[in-house]
mmCIF file of C-alpha atoms and ligand atoms in Angstrom:
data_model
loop_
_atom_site.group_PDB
_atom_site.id
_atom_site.type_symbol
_atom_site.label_atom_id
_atom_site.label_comp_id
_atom_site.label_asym_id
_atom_site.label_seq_id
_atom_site.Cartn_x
_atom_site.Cartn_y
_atom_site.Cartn_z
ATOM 1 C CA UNK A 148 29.698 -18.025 63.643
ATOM 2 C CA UNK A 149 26.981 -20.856 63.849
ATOM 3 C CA UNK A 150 23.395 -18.804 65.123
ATOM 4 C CA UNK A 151 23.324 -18.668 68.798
ATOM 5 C CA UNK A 152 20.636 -20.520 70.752
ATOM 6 C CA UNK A 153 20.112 -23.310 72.796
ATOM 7 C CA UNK A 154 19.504 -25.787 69.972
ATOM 8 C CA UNK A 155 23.705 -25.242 69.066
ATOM 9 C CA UNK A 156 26.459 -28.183 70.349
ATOM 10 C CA UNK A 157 28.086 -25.428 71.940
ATOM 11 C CA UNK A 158 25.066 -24.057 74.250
ATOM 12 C CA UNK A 159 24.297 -27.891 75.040
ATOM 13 C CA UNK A 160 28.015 -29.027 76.387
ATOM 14 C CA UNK A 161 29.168 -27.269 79.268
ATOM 15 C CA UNK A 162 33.078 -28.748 79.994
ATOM 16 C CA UNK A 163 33.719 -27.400 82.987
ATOM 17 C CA UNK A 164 31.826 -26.501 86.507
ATOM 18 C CA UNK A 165 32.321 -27.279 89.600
ATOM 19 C CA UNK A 166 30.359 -28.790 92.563
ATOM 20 C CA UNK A 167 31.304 -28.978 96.625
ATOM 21 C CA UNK A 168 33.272 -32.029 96.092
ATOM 22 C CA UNK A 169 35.929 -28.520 95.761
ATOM 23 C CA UNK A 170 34.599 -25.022 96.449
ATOM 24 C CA UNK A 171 31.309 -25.194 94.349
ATOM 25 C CA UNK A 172 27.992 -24.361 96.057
ATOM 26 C CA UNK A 173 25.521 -27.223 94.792
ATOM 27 C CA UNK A 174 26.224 -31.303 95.588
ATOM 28 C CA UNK A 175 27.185 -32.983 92.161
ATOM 29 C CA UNK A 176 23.691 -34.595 91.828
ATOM 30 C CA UNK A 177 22.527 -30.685 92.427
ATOM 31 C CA UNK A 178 24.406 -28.978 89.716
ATOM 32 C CA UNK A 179 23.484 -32.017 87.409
ATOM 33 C CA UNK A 180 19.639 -31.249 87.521
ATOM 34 C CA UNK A 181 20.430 -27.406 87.358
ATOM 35 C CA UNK A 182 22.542 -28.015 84.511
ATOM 36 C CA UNK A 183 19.658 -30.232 82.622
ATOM 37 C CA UNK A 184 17.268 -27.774 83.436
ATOM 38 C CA UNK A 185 19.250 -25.144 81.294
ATOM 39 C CA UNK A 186 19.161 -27.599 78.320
ATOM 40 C CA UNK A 187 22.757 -28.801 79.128
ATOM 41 C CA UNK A 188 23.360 -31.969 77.521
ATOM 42 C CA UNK A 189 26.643 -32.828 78.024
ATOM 43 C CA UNK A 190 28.665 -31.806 81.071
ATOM 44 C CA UNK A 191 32.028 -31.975 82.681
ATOM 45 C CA UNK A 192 32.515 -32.121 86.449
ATOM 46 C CA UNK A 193 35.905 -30.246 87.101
ATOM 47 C CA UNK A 194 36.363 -29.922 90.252
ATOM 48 C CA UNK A 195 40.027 -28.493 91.815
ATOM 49 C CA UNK A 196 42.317 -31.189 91.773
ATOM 50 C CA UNK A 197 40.015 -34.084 92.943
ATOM 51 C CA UNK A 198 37.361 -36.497 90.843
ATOM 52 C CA UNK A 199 35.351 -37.290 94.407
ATOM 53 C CA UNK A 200 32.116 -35.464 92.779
ATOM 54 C CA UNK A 201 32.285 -37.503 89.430
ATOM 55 C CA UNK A 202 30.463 -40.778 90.419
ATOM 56 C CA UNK A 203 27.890 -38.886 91.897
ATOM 57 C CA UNK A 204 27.463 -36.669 88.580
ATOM 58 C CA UNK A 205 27.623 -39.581 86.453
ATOM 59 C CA UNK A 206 24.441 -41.301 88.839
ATOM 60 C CA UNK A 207 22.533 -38.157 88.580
ATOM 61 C CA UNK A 208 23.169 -38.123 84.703
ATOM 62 C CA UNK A 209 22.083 -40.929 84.214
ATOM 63 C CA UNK A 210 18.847 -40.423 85.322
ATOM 64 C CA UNK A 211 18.662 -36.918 84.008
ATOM 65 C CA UNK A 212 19.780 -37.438 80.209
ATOM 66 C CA UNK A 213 22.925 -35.645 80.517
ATOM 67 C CA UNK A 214 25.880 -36.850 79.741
ATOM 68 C CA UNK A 215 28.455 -36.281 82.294
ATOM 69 C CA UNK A 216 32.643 -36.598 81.522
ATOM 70 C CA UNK A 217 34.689 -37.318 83.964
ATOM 71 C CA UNK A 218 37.180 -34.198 84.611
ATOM 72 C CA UNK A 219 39.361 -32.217 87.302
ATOM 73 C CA UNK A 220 40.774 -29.065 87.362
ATOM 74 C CA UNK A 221 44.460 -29.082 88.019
ATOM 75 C CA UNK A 222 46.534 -26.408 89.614
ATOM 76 C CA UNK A 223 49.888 -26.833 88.138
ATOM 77 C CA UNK A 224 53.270 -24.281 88.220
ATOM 78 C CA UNK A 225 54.617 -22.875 85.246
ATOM 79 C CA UNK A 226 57.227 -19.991 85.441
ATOM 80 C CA UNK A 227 56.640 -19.871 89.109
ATOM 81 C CA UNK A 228 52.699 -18.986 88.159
ATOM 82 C CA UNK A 229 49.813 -20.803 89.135
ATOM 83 C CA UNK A 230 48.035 -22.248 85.883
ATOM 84 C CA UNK A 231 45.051 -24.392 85.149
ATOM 85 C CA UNK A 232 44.364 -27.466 83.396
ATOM 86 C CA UNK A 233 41.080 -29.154 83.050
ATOM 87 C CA UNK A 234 41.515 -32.738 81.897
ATOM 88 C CA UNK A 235 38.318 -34.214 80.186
ATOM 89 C CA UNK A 236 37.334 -37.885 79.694
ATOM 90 C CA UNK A 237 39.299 -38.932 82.335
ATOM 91 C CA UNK A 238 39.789 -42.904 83.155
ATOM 92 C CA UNK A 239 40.751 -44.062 86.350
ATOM 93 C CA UNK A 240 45.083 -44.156 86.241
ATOM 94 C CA UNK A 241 47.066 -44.853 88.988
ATOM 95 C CA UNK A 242 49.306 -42.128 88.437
ATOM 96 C CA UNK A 243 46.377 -39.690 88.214
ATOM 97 C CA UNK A 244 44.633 -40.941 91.191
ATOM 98 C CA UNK A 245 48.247 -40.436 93.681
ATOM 99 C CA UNK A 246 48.758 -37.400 91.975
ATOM 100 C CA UNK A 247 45.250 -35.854 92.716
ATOM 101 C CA UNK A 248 46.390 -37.381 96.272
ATOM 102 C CA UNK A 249 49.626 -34.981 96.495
ATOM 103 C CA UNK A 250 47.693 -32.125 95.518
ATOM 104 C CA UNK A 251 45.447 -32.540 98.821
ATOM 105 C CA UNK A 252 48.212 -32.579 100.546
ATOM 106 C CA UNK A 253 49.622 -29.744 99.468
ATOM 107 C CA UNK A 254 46.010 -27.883 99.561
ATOM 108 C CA UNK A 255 46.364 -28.908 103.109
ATOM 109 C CA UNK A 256 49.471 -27.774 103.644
ATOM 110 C CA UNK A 257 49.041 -24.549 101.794
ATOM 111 C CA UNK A 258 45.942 -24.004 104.183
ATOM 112 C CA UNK A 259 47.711 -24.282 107.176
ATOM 113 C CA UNK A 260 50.495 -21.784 105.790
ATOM 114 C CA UNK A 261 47.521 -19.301 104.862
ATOM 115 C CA UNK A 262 45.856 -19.946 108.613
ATOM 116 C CA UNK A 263 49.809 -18.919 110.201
ATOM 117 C CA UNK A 264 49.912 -15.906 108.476
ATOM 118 C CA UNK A 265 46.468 -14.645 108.971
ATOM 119 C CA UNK A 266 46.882 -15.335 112.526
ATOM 120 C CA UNK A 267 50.254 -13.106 112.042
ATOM 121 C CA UNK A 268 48.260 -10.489 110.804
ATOM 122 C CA UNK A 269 45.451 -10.437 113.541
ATOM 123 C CA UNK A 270 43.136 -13.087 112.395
ATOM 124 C CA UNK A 271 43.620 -16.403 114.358
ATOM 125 C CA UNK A 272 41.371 -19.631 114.117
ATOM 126 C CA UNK A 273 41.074 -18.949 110.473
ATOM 127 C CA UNK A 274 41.769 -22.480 109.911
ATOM 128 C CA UNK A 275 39.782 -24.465 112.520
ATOM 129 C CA UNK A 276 36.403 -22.591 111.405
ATOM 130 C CA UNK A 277 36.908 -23.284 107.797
ATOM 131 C CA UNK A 278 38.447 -26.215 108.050
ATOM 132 C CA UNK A 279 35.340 -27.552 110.524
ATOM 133 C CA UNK A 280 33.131 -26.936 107.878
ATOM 134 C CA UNK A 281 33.963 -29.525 105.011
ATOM 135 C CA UNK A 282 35.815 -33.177 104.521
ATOM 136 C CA UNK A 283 38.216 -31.350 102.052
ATOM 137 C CA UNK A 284 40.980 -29.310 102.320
ATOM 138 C CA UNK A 285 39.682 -25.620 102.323
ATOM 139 C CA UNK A 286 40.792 -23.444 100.188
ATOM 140 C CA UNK A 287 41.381 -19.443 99.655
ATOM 141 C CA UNK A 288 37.793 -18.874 98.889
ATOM 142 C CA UNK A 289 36.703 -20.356 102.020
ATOM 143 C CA UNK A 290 39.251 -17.981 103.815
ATOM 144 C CA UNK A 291 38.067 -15.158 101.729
ATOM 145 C CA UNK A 292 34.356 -15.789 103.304
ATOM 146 C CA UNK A 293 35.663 -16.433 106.316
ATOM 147 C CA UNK A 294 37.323 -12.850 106.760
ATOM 148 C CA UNK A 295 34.292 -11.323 105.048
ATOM 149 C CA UNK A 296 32.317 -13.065 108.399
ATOM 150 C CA UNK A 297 34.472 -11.877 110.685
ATOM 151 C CA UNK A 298 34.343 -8.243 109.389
ATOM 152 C CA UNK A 299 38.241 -8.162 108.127
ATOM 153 C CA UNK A 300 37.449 -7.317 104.942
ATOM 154 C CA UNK A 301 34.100 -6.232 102.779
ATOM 155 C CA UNK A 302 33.810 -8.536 100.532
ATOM 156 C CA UNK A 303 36.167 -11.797 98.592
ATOM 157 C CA UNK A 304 37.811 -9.163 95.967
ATOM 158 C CA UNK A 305 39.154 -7.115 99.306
ATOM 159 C CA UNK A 306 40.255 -10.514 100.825
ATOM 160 C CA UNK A 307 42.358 -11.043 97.693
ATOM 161 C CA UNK A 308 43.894 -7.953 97.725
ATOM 162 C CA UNK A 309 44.373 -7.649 100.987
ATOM 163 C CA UNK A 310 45.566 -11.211 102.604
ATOM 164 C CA UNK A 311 45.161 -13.900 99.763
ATOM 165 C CA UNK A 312 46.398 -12.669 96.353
ATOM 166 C CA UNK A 313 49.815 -12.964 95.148
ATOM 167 C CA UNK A 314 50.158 -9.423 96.504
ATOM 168 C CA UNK A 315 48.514 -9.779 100.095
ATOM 169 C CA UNK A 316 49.755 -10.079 103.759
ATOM 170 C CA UNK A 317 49.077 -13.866 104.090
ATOM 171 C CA UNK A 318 50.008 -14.928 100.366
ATOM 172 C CA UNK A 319 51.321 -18.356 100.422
ATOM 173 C CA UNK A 320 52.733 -19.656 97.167
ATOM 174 C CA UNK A 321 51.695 -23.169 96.668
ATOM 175 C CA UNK A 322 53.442 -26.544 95.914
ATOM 176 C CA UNK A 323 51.617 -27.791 92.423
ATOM 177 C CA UNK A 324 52.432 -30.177 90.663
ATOM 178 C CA UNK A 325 54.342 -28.583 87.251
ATOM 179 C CA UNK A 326 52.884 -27.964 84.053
ATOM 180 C CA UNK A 327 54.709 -31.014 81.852
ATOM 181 C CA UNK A 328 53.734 -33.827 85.266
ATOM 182 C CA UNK A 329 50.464 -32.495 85.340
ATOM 183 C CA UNK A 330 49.755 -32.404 81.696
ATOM 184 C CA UNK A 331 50.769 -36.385 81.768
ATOM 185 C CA UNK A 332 49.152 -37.379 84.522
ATOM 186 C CA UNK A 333 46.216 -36.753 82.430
ATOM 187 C CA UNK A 334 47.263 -38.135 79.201
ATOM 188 C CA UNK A 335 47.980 -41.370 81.069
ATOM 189 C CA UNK A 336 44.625 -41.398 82.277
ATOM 190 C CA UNK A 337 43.359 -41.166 78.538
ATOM 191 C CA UNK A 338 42.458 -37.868 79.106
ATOM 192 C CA UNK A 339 42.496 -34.518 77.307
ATOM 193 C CA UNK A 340 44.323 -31.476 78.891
ATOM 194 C CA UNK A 341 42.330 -28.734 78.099
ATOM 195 C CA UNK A 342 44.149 -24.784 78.947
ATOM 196 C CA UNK A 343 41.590 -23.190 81.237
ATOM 197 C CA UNK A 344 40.645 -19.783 80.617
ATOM 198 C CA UNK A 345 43.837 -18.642 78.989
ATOM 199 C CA UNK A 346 42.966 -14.477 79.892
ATOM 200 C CA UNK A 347 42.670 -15.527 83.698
ATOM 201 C CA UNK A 348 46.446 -15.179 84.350
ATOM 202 C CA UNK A 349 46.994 -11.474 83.863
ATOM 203 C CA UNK A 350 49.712 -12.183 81.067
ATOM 204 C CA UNK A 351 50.867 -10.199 78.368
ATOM 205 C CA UNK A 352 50.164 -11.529 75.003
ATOM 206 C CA UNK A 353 53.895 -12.577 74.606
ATOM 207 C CA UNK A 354 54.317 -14.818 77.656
ATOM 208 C CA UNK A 355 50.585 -16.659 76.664
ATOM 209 C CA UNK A 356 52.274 -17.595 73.371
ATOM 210 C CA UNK A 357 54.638 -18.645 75.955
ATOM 211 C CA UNK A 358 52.735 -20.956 78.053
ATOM 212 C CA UNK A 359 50.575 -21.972 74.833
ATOM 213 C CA UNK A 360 53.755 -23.740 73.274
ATOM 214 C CA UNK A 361 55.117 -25.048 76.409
ATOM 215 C CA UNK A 362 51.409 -26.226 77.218
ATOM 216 C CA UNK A 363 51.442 -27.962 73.409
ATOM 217 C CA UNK A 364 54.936 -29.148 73.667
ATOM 218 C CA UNK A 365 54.148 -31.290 76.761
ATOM 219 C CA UNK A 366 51.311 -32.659 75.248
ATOM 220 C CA UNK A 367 48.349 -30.092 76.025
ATOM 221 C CA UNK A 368 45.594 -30.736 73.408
ATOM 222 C CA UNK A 369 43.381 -27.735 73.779
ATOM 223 C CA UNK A 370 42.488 -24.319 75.256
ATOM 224 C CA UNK A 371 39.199 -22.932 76.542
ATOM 225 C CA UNK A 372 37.852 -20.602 74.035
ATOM 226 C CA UNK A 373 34.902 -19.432 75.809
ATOM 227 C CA UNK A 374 34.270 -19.361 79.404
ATOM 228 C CA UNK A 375 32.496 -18.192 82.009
ATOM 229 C CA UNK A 376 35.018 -15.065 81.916
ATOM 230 C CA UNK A 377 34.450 -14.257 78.043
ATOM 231 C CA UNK A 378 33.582 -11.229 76.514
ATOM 232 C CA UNK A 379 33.661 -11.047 71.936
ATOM 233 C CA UNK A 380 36.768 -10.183 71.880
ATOM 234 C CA UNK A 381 38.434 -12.908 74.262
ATOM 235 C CA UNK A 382 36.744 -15.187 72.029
ATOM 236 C CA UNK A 383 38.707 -13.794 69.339
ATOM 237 C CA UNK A 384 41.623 -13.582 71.478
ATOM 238 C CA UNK A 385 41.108 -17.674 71.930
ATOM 239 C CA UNK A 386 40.108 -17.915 68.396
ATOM 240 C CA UNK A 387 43.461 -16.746 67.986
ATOM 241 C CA UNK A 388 45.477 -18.764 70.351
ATOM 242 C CA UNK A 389 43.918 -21.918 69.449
ATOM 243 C CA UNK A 390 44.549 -21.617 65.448
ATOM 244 C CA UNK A 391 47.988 -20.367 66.252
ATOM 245 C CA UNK A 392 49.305 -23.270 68.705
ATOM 246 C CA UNK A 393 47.083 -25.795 66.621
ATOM 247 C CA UNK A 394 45.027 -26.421 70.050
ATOM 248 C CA UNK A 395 41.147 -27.653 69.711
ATOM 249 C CA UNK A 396 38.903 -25.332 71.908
ATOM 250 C CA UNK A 397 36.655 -25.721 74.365
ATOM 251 C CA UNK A 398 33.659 -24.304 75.976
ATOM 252 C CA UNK A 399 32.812 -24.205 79.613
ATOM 253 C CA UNK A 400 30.834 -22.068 82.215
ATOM 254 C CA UNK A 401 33.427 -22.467 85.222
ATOM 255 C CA UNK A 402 29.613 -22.037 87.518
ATOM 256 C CA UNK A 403 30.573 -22.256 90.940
ATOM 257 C CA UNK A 404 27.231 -20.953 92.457
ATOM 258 C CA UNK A 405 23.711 -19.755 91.475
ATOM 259 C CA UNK A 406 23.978 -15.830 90.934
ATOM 260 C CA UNK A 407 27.732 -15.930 91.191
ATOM 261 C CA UNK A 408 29.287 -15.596 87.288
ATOM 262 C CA UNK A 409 28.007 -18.164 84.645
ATOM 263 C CA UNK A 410 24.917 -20.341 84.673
ATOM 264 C CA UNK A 411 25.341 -23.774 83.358
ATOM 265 C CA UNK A 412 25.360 -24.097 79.706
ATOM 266 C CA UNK A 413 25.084 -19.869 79.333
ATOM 267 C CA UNK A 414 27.395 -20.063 76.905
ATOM 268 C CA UNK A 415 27.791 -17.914 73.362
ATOM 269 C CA UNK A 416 28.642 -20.432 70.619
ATOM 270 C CA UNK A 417 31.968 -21.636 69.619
ATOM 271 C CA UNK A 418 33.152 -19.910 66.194
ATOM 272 C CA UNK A 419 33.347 -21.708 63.525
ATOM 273 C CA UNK A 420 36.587 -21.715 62.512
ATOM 274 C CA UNK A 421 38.138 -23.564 65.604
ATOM 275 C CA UNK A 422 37.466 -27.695 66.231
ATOM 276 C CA UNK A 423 35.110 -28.335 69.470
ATOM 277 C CA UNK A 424 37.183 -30.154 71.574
ATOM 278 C CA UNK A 425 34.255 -32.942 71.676
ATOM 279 C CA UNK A 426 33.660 -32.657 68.078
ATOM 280 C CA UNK A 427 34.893 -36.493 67.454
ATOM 281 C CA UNK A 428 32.158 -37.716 70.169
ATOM 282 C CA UNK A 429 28.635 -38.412 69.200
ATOM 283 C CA UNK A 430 26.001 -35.340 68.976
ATOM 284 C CA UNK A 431 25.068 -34.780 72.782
ATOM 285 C CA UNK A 432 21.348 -34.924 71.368
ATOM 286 C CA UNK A 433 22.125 -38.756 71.171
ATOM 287 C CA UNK A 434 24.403 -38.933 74.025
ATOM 288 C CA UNK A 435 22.315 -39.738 77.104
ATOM 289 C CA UNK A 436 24.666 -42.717 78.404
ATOM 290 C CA UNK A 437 27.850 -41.458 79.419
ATOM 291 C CA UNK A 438 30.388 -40.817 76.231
ATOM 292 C CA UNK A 439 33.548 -41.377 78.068
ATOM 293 C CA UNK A 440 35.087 -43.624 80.066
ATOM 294 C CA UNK A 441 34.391 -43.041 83.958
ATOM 295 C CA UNK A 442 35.973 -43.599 86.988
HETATM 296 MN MN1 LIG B 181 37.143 -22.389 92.037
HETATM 297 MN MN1 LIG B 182 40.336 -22.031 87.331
HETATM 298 MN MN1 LIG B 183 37.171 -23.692 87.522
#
């Protein structure tokens, strides 16, 4: 274990946060300065399935001294489960950009599904109010605050469990892209397809092995090893999972909103005994110009 504190690579690169270019609370140029004023050198913008809050990052960054890399957060289907793959250092592809186009679509789609069956259950115009609000296509977060407003339910966790989970009365299951596309979407963009936090899927330890080798054996290059969910011993865990499927590991905060989960760059250390999936980049002390290609 290197010594924790912020003067460590692994407090200084955050890979993975999100801004309201997808259901983050701060604009890209926002979570930028509250990222550099945490000491965050380096930092991904991953936002669900779309890259729209990148150039703005990469402004920002500029100006700030942090180093911003170009990333998204797929949703892809594996099993029939919904998985997620951040991609990092992402170049503009073709094949990327139409695919991040089909999974708006199928965000929208899935929204209007989730508005029908809310309305089923006694909760119509669901998807004009949220849907008012932003340019993107909203998604089940935005419902879950939207039944918390309207008194349905007390707070998101009870609008999971109630209407929007896998288990609840308006559950839609959605139309991702699959694991192996998704995975080489990014790789044809040049970019690395990194498992996001691998203990977020309720799995037993058999069926991650599972998804870890089918993740590898379509060309997935690393797994997040600490993240905004970790405790010690799912560091370990990841320790684990990373040395075993021969994955590099990565390090990201998932922040979606001040005093909701993770600050930017609040992260413990990466253990030594894994490779930083940005270890082959220059120090981020040095890396004030963007180190990867943008969009
Ligand atoms: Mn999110
Ligand atoms: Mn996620
Ligand atoms: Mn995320």
């Amino acid at each position: 274990m290197q010594a924790s504190g912020a003067n460590t690579q692994a407090a200084i690169a955050d890979l993975h946060a999100h801004t309201t270019a997808s259901d983050g609370a701060l604009s890209p140029t926002e979570l930028v300065h509250r990222a550099a004023s945490r000491g965050v050198k380096r930092l991904a913008v991953t936002d669900h399935d779309t890259m729209a809050g990148v150039p703005e990052a990469v402004r920002a960054g500029r100006a700030a001294g942090v180093a911003v890399v170009a990333g998204v957060e797929l949703s892809v289907l594996w099993e029939g489960r919904e998985i997620h793959v951040v991609g990092l250092y992402l170049d503009a592809h073709p094949v990327l950009r139409q695919g991040l186009d089909a999974q708006q679509q199928a965000r929208w789609q899935r929204a209007r599904a989730i508005d029908r069956r809310l309305a089923k259950n006694g909760w119509p115009g669901a998807f004009d109010a949220v849907a008012n609000e932003r340019p993107d296509p909203p998604g089940r977060s935005h419902f879950a605050d939207w039944l918390v407003a309207q008194g349905a339910v007390r707070d998101r966790q009870q609008a999971f469990k109630r209407y929007l989970g896998r288990q609840g009365r308006a559950w839609q299951r959605p139309d991702w892209v699959s694991l192996e596309s998704g995975i080489q979407w990014l790789r044809l963009a040049g970019g690395t397809p990194v498992l996001a936090h691998p203990f977020a899927y309720g799995f037993t330890g058999a069926w991650l092995r599972r998804l870890c080798t089918a993740f590898r054996a379509a060309g997935g290059q690393a797994v997040e090893v600490v993240t905004g969910r970790t405790t010690p011993t799912r560091v370990r865990d990841g320790v684990g999972l990373a040395l075993r499927h021969d994955l590099l590991a990565s390090a990201g905060s998932d922040f979606h909103a001040p005093g909701f989960g993770l600050e930017p760059g609040r992260l413990a250390p990466l253990p030594a005994s894994v490779t930083p999936v940005d270890a082959a980049l220059a120090p981020p002390e040095v890396a004030v110009s963007p180190a990867a290609p943008l969009v």
